[in-house]
CSV table of C-alpha atoms in Angstrom, one decimal:
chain,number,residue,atom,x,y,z
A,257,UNK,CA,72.9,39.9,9.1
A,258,UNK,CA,71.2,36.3,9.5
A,259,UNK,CA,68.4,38.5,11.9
A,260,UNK,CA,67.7,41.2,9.6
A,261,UNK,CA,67.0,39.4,6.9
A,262,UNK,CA,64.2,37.4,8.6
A,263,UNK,CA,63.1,40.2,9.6
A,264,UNK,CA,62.7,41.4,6.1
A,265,UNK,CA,61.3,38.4,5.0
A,266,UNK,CA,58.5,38.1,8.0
A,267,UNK,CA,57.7,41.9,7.3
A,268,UNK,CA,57.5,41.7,3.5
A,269,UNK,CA,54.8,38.7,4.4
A,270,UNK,CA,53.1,40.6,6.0
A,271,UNK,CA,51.9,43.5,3.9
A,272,UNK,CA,51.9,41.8,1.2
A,273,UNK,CA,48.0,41.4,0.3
A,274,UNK,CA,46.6,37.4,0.5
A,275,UNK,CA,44.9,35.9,-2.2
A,276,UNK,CA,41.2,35.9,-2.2
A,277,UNK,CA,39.1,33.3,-1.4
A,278,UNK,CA,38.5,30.9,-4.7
A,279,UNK,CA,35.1,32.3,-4.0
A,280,UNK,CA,35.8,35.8,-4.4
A,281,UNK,CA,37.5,35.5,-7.2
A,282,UNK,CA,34.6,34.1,-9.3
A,283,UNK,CA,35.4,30.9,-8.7
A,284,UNK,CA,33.6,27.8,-7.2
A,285,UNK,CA,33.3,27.7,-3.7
A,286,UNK,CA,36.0,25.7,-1.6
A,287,UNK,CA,34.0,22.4,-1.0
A,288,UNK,CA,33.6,22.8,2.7
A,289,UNK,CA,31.3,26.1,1.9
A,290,UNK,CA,28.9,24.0,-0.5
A,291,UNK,CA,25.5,23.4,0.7
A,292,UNK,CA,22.5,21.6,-0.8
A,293,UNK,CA,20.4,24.2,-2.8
A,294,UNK,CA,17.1,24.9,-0.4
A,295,UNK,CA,13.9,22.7,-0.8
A,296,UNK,CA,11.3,24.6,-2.0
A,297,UNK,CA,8.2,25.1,-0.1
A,298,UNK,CA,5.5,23.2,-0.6
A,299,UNK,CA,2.3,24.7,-2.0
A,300,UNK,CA,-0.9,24.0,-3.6
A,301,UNK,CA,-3.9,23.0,-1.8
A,302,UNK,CA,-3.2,19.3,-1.5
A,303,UNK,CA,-0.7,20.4,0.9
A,304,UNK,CA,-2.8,21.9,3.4
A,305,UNK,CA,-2.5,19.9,6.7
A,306,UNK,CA,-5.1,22.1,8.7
A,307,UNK,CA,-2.5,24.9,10.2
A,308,UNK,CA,-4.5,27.4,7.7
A,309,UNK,CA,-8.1,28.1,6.5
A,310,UNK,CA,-7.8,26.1,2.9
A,311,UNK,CA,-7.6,28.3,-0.7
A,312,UNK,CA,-10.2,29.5,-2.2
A,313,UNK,CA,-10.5,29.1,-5.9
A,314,UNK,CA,-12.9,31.2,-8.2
A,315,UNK,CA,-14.9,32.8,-5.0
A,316,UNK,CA,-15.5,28.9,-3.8
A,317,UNK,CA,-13.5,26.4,-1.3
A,318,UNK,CA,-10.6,24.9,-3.2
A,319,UNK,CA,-10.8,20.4,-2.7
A,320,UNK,CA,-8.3,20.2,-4.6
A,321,UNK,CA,-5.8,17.1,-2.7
A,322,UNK,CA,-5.4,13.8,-2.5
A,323,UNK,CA,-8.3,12.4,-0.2
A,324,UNK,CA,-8.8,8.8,1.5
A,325,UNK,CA,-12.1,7.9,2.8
A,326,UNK,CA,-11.7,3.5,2.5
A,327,UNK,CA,-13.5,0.7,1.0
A,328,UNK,CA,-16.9,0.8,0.3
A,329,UNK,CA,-18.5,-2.5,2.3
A,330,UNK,CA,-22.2,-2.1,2.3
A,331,UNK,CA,-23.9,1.1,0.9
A,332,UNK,CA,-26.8,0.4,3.2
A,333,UNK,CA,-25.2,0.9,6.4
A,334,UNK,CA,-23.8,4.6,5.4
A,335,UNK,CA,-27.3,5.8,3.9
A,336,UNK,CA,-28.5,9.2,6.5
A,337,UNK,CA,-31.8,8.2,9.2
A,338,UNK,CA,-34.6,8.3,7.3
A,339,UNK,CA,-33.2,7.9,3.8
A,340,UNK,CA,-32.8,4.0,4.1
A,341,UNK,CA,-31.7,1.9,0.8
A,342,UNK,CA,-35.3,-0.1,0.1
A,343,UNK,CA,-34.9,-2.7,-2.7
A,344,UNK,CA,-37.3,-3.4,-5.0
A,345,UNK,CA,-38.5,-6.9,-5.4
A,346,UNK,CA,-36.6,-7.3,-8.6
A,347,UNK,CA,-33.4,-5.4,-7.0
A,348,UNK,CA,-33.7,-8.3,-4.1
A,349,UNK,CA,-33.1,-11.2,-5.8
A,350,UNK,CA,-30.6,-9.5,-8.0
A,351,UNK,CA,-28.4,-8.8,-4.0
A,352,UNK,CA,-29.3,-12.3,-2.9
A,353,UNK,CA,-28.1,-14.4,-5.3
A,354,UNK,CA,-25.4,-12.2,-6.6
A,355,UNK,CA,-22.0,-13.4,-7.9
A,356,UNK,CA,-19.1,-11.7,-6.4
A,357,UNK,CA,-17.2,-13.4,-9.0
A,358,UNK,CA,-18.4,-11.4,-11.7
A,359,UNK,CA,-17.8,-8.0,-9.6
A,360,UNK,CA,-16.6,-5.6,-12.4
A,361,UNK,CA,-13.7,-4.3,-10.1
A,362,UNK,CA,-12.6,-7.8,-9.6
A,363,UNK,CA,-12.4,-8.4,-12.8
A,364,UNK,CA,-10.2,-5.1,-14.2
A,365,UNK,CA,-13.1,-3.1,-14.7
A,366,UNK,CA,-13.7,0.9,-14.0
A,367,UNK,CA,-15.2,1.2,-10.7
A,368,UNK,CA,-18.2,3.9,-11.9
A,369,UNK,CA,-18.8,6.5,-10.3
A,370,UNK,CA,-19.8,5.7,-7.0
A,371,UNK,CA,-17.4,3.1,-6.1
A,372,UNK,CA,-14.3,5.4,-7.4
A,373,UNK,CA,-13.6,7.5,-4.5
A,374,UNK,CA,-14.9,4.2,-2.3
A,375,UNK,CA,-11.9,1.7,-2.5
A,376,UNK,CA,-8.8,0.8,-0.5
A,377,UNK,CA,-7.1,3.7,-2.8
A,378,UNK,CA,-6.7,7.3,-2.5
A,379,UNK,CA,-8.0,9.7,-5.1
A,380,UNK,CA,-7.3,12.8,-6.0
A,381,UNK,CA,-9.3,15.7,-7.0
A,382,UNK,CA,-8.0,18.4,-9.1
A,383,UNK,CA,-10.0,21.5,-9.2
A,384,UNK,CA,-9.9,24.3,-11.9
A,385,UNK,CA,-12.7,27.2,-12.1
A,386,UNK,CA,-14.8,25.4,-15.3
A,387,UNK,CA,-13.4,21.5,-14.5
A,388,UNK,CA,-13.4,19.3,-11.6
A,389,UNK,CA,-11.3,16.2,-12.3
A,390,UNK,CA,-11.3,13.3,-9.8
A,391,UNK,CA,-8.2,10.7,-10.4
A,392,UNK,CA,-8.0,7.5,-8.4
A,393,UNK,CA,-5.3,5.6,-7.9
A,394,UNK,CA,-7.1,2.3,-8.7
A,395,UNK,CA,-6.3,1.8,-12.4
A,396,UNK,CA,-5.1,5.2,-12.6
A,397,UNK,CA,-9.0,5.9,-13.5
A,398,UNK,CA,-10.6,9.5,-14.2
A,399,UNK,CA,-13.4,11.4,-13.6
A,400,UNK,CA,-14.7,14.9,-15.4
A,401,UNK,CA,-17.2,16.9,-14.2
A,402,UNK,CA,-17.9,19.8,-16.0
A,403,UNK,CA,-18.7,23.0,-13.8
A,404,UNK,CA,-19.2,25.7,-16.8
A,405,UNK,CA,-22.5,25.9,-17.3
A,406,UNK,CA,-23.3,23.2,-19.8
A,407,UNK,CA,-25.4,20.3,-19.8
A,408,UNK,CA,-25.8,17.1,-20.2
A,409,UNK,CA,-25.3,15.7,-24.2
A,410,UNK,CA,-28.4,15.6,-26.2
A,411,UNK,CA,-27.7,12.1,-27.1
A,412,UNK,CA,-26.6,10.9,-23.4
A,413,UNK,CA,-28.3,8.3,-22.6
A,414,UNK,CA,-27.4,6.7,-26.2
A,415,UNK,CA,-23.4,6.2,-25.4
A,416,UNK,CA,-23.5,5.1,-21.2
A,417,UNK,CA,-19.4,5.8,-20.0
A,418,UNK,CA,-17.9,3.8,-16.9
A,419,UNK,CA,-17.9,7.2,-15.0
A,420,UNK,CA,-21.2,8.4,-16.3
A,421,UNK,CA,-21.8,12.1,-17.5
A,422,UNK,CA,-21.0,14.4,-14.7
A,423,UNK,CA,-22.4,18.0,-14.2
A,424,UNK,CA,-21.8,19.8,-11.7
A,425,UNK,CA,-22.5,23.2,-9.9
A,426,UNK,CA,-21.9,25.3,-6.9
A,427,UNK,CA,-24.3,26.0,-3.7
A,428,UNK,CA,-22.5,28.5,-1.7
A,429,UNK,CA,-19.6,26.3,-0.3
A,430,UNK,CA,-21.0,22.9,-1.6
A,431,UNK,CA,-20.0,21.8,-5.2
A,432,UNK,CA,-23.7,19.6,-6.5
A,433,UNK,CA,-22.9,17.1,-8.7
A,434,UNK,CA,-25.6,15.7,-11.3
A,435,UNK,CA,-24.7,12.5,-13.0
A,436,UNK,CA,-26.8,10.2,-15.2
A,437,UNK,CA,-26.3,7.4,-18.1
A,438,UNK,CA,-23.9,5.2,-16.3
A,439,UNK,CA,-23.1,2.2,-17.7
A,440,UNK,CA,-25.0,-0.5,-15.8
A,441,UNK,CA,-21.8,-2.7,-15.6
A,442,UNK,CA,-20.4,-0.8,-12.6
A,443,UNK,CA,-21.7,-1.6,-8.9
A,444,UNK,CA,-22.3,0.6,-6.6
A,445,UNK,CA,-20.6,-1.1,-3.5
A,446,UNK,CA,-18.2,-4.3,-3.0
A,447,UNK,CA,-21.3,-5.4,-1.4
A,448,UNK,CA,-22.8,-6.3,-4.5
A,449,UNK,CA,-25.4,-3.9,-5.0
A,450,UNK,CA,-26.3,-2.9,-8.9
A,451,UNK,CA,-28.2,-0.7,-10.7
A,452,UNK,CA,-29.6,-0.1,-14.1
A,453,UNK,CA,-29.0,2.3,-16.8
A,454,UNK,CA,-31.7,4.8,-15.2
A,455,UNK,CA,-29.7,5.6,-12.0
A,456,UNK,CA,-29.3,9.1,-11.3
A,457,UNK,CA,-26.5,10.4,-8.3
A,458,UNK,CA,-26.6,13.6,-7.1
A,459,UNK,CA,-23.5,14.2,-5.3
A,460,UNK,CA,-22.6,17.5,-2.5
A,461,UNK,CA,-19.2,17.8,-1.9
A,462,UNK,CA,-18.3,20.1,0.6
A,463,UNK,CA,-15.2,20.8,3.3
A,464,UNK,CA,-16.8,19.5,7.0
A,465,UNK,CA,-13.4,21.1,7.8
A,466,UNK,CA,-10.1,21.7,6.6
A,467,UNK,CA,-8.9,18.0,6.0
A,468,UNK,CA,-12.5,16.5,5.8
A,469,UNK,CA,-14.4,16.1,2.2
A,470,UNK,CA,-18.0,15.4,3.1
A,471,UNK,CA,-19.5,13.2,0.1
A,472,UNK,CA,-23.3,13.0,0.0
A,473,UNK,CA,-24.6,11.3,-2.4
A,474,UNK,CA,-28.6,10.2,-3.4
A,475,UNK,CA,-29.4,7.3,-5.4
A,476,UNK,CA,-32.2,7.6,-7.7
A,477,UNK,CA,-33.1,4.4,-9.8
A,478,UNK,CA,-36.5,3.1,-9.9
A,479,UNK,CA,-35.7,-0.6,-11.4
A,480,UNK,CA,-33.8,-1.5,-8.5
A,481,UNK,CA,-34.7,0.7,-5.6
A,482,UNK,CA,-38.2,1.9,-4.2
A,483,UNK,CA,-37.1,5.1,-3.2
A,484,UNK,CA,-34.4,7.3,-3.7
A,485,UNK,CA,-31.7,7.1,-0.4
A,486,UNK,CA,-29.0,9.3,0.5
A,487,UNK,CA,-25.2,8.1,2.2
A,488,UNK,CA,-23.1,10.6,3.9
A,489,UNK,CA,-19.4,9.7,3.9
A,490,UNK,CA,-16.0,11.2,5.1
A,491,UNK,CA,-12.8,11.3,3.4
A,492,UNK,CA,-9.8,12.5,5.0
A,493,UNK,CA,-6.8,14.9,3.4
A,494,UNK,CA,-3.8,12.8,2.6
A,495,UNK,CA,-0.5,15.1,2.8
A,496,UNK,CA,1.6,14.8,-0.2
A,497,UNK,CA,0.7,15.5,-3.9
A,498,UNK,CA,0.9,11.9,-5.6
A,499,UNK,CA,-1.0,8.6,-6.1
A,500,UNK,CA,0.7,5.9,-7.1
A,501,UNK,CA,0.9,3.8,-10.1
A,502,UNK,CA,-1.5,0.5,-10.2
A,503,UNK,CA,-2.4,-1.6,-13.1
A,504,UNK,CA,-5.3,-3.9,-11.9
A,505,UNK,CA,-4.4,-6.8,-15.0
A,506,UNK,CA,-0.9,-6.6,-14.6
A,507,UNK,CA,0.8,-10.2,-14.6
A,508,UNK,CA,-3.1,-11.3,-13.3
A,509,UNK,CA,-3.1,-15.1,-12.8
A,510,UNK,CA,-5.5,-15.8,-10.4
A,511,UNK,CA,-9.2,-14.9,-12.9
A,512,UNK,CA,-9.1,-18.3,-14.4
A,513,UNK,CA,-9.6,-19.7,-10.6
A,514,UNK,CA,-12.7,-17.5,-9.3
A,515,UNK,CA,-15.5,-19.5,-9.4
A,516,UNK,CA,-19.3,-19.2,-8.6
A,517,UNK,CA,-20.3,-17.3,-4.9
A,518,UNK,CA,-23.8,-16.1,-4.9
A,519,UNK,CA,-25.2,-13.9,-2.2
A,520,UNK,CA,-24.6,-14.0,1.5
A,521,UNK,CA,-21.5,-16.2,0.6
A,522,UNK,CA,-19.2,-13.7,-1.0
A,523,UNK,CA,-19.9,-11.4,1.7
């Protein structure tokens, strides 16, 4: 009697139908089954690390990304053969006895035009068919540059900006940049050499390859140079899609200590 009615219990157990999974039953899943949900993956232009032929955008080369090409130094030595950086007489003794203790970017000013994508911080460029915006990192600064077909202002050259007035337009694969009334505040390299309100940059930018910006630029500003020059720099793709925050005045103690360091000195 004892046997048989194991029996019946062990058979009963058997066909009798097991619960479902929590799962199944539209329930969460037992915690040993969870997973993370799955990273997205990344896109966008400032992503591209070389393994592809970059985006296009509008029928031209996309430079949109975070790019990093270093300081500036000395805007002489990066000028192309040929298109050397001759100072007028006046622009001379303006370098020589400079005061590096007045430099705008020491002293929490916008970098201008020039210098912006020049510095010990990335920048990134953001690139839409009728805007190009350039954002550094350095005071969380911007740059416009208008590619839709306008002009400059009537009235430019009455209201100078930090960043000047940018227009730009494309050569085949080459976006031309032509910018004018710049404040005369700005330098145009921590070397310490200025300008005046006349300067004129035209700026090519253009993909040497997929992670290389080429930025040539030709300086045009008769008060200070006796000849227009042109500089060829590099500036390589940074992966990631962020610069960081950086406030140049923040908690700033050390201004009240610069003091006087003309020319060769502060170099």
């Amino acid at each position: 009697m004892h046997h048989r009615f194991l029996f019946t219990v062990l058979v009963t157990l058997l066909l009798s139908p097991m619960p479902a999974p929590a799962q199944a039953r539209g329930g969460p899943p037992a915690a040993t089954d969870r997973k993370l949900p799955p990273k997205p993956k990344p896109v966008g232009a400032w992503w591209h690390t070389g393994e592809a032929a970059p985006p296009m955008q509008d029928g031209h080369p996309d430079l949109t990304g975070v790019w990093f090409g270093g300081a500036s130094g000395d805007l002489s030595k990066a000028t192309l053969p040929g298109q050397e950086m001759v100072l007028t007489p006046y622009g001379k003794q303006r370098y020589d006895t400079v005061d590096h203790a007045t430099d705008p970017n020491t002293r929490c000013l916008p970098p201008g035009p020039a210098r912006m994508i020049m510095m010990a911080h990335p920048a990134m460029i953001v690139q839409r068919p009728d805007l190009v915006t350039i954002l550094t990192e350095s005071q969380r600064t911007f740059r416009l540059i208008y590619t839709d077909g306008r002009g400059h202002p009537e009235d430019v050259y009455d209201y100078p900006e930090w960043m000047g007035s940018s227009i730009g337009h494309w050569e085949r694969d080459t976006l031309v940049v032509d910018t004018v009334s710049i404040n005369d505040r700005t330098w145009l390299d921590t070397s310490g050499h200025e300008h005046s309100d006349k300067l004129k940059m035209t700026e090519r930018f253009r993909l040497a390859d997929r992670n290389t910006l080429e930025h040539v630029v030709t300086y045009d500003d008769p008060v200070f140079f006796v000849k227009p020059f042109t500089t060829r720099r590099l500036l390589k793709r940074q992966i990631g899609d962020r610069i960081l925050d950086h406030s140049c005045l923040e908690n700033e103690k050390d201004l009240q200590n610069l003091v006087p360091t003309l020319g060769d000195a502060g170099r």
